Coordinates of C-alpha atoms in Angstrom, one line a residue:
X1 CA 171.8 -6.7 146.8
X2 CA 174.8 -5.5 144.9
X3 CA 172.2 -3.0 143.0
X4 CA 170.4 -1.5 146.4
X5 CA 173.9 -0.9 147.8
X6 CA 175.1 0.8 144.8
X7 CA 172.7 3.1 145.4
X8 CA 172.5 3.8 148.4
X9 CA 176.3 4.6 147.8
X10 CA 175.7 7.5 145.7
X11 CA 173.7 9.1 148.5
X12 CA 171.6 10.4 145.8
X13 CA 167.9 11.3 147.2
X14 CA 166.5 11.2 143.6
X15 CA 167.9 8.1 142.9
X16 CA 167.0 6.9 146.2
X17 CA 163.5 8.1 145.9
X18 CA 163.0 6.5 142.7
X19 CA 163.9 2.7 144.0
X20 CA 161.3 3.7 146.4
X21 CA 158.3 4.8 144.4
X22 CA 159.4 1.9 141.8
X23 CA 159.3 -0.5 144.5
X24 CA 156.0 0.3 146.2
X25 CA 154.2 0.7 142.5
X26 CA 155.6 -2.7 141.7
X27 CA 154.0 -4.2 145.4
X28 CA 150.9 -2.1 144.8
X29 CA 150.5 -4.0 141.1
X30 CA 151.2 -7.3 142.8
X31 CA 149.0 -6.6 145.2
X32 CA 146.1 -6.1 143.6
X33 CA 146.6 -8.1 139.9
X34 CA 142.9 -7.5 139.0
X35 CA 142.8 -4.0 138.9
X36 CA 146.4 -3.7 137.9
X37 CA 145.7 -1.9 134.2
X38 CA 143.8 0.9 136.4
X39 CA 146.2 1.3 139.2
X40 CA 149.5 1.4 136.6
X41 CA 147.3 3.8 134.5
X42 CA 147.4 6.3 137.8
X43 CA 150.8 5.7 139.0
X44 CA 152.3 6.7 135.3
X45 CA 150.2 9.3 134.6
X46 CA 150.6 10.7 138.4
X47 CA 154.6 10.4 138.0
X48 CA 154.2 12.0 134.4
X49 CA 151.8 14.8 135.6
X50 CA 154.7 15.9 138.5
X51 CA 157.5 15.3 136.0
X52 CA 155.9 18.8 133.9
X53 CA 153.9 20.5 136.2
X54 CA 156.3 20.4 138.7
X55 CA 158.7 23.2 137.5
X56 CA 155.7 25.2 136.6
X57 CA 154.3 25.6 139.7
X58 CA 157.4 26.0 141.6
X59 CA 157.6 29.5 142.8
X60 CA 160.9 29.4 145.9
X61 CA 163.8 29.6 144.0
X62 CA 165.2 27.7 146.9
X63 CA 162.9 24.9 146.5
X64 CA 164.0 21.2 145.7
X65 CA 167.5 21.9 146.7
X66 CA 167.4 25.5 144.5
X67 CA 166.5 23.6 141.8
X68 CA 163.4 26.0 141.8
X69 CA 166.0 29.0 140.8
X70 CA 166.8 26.8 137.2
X71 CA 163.3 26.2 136.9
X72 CA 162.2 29.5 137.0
X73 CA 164.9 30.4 135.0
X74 CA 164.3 27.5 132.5
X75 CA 160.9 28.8 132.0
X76 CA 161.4 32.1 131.5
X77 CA 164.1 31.3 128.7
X78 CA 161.5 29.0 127.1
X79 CA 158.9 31.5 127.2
X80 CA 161.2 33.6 124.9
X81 CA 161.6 30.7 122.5
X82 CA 158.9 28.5 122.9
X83 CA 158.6 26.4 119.3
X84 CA 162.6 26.6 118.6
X85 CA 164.5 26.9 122.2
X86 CA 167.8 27.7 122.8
X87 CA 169.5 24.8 121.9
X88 CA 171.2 21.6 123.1
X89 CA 174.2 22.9 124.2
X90 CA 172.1 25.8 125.4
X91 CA 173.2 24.9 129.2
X92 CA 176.6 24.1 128.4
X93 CA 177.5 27.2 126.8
X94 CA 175.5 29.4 129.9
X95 CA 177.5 27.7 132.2
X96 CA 180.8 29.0 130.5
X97 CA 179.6 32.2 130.9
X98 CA 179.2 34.8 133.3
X99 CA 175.6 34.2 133.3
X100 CA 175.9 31.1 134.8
X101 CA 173.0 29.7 137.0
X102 CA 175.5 27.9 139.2
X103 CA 178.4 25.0 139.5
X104 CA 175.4 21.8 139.2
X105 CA 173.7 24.2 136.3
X106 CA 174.7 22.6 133.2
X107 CA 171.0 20.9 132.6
X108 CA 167.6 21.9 133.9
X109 CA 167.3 19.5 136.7
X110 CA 164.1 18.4 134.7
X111 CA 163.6 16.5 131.4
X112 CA 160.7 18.1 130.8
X113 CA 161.9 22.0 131.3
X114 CA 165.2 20.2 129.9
X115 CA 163.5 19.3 126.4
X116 CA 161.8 22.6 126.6
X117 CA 164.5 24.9 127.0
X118 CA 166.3 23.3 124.6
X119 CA 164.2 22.4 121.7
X120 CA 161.0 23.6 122.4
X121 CA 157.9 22.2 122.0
X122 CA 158.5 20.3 118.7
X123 CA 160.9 18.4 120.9
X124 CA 159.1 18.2 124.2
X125 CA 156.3 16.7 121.9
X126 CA 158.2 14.0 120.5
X127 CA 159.8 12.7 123.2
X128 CA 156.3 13.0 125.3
X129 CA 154.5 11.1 122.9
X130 CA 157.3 8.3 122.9
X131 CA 156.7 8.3 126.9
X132 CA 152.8 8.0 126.8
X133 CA 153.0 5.2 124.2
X134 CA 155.3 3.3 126.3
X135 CA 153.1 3.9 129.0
X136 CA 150.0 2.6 127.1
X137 CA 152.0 -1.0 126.6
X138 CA 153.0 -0.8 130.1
X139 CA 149.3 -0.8 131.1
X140 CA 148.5 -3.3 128.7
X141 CA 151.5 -5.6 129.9
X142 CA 150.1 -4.8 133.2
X143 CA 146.9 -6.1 132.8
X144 CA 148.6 -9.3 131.5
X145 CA 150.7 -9.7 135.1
X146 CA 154.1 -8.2 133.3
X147 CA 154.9 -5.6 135.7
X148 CA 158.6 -4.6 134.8
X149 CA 157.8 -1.9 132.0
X150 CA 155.2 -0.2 134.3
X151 CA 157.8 -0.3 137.8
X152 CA 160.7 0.7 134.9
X153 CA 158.7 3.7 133.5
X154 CA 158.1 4.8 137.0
X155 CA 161.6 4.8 138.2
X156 CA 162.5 6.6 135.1
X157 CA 159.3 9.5 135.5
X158 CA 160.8 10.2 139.3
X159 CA 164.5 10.5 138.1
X160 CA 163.4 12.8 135.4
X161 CA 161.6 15.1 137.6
X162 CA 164.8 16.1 139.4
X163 CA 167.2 15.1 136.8
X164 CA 167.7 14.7 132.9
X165 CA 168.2 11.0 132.3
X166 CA 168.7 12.1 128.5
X167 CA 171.0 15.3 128.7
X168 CA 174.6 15.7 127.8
X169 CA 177.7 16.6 129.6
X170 CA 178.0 13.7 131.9
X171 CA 174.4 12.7 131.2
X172 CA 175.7 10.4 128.2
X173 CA 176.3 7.6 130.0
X174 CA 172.7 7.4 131.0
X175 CA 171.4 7.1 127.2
X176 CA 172.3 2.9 127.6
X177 CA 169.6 2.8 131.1
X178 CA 167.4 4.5 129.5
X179 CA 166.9 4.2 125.6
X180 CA 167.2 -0.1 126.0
X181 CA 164.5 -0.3 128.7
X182 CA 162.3 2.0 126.4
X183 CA 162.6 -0.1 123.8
X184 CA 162.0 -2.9 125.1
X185 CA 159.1 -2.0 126.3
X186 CA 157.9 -0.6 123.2
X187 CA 159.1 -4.2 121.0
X188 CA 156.3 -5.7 123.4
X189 CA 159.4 -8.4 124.9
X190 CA 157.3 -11.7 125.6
X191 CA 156.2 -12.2 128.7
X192 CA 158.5 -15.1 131.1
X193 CA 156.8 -18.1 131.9
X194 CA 155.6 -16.9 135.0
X195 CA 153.7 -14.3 133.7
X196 CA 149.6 -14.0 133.5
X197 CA 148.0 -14.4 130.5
X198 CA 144.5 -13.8 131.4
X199 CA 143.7 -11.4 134.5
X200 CA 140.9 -13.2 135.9
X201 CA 143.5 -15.5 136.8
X202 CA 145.5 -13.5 138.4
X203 CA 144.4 -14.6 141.7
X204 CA 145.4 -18.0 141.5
X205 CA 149.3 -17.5 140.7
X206 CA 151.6 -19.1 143.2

């Protein structure tokens, strides 16, 4: 209770969005516990596929609350610097300038044009792969009736397609929410005593 009116405090829409789509994957998982690996497998890589393409195909610089004006920017700057980028206080030093892209401009509103931007592909790559391998022991823990690392990775893809959950500037206080959940789901935590072992008995859990 204490968490959900926390957030709805903030009278963020990403963030609200986010306990949204986390909730109904996690209901949609329960719901259905045999075909749970399958149905994770979507939801992620669904969330994922909007978290990149999402800027790229975003042509109304007004779009997403003119986040579509810092995405089109963001990908023209990475376009000139697409293996090295500009740096990670690239947006910290634009917004001192007269070149500013606005007053909320000091990261890309994007991890993924974020990591870009900043350092490229080499960087974009790394952190990509972490995310897919997380996601590949989310499914597994999925199929086994351990839900929380797929719900969690979720949460995390929606907030990082309007935000950047790992930025700086006041972005540091994120790292905690979401560098522990990651690994924890990549250190394979054992399942609680409630979980399913075996997915054909999914059915029967109480």
């Amino acid at each position: 209770v204490l968490v959900s009116a926390a957030v709805f405090w903030t009278f963020s829409r990403t963030a609200w969005l986010a306990v949204l789509v986390g909730g109904l994957v996690w209901a949609v998982l329960a719901y259905r516990p045999r075909r749970s690996g399958l149905l994770a497998t979507v939801a992620l890589w669904g969330l994922g596929g909007a978290t990149v393409l999402l800027p790229f195909v975003t042509s109304d610089p007004t779009g997403f609350s003119n986040r579509g004006h810092l995405w089109i920017d963001g990908l023209e700057r990475w376009l000139e610097r697409p293996w090295t980028g500009w740096g990670p206080q690239h947006y910290v030093q634009l917004a001192s300038t007269a070149d500013n892209l606005g007053s909320s401009a000091y990261h890309a509103h994007n991890q993924a044009m974020h990591l870009l931007v900043t350092g490229g592909i080499p960087l974009f790559a790394l952190v990509a792969s972490t995310v897919v391998w997380a996601g590949v022991v989310a499914v597994e823990r999925a199929r086994a009736g351990v839900l929380w690392p797929t719900v969690t990775l979720a949460v995390l893809l929606v907030v990082a397609t309007f935000e950047v959950p790992l930025g700086v500037v006041d972005r540091g206080y994120f790292y905690p929410f979401v560098l522990v959940p990651l690994a924890l789901i990549l250190a394979r935590v054992p399942a609680g005593p409630g979980a399913v072992a075996d997915p054909e008995d999914a059915d029967t859990v109480t």
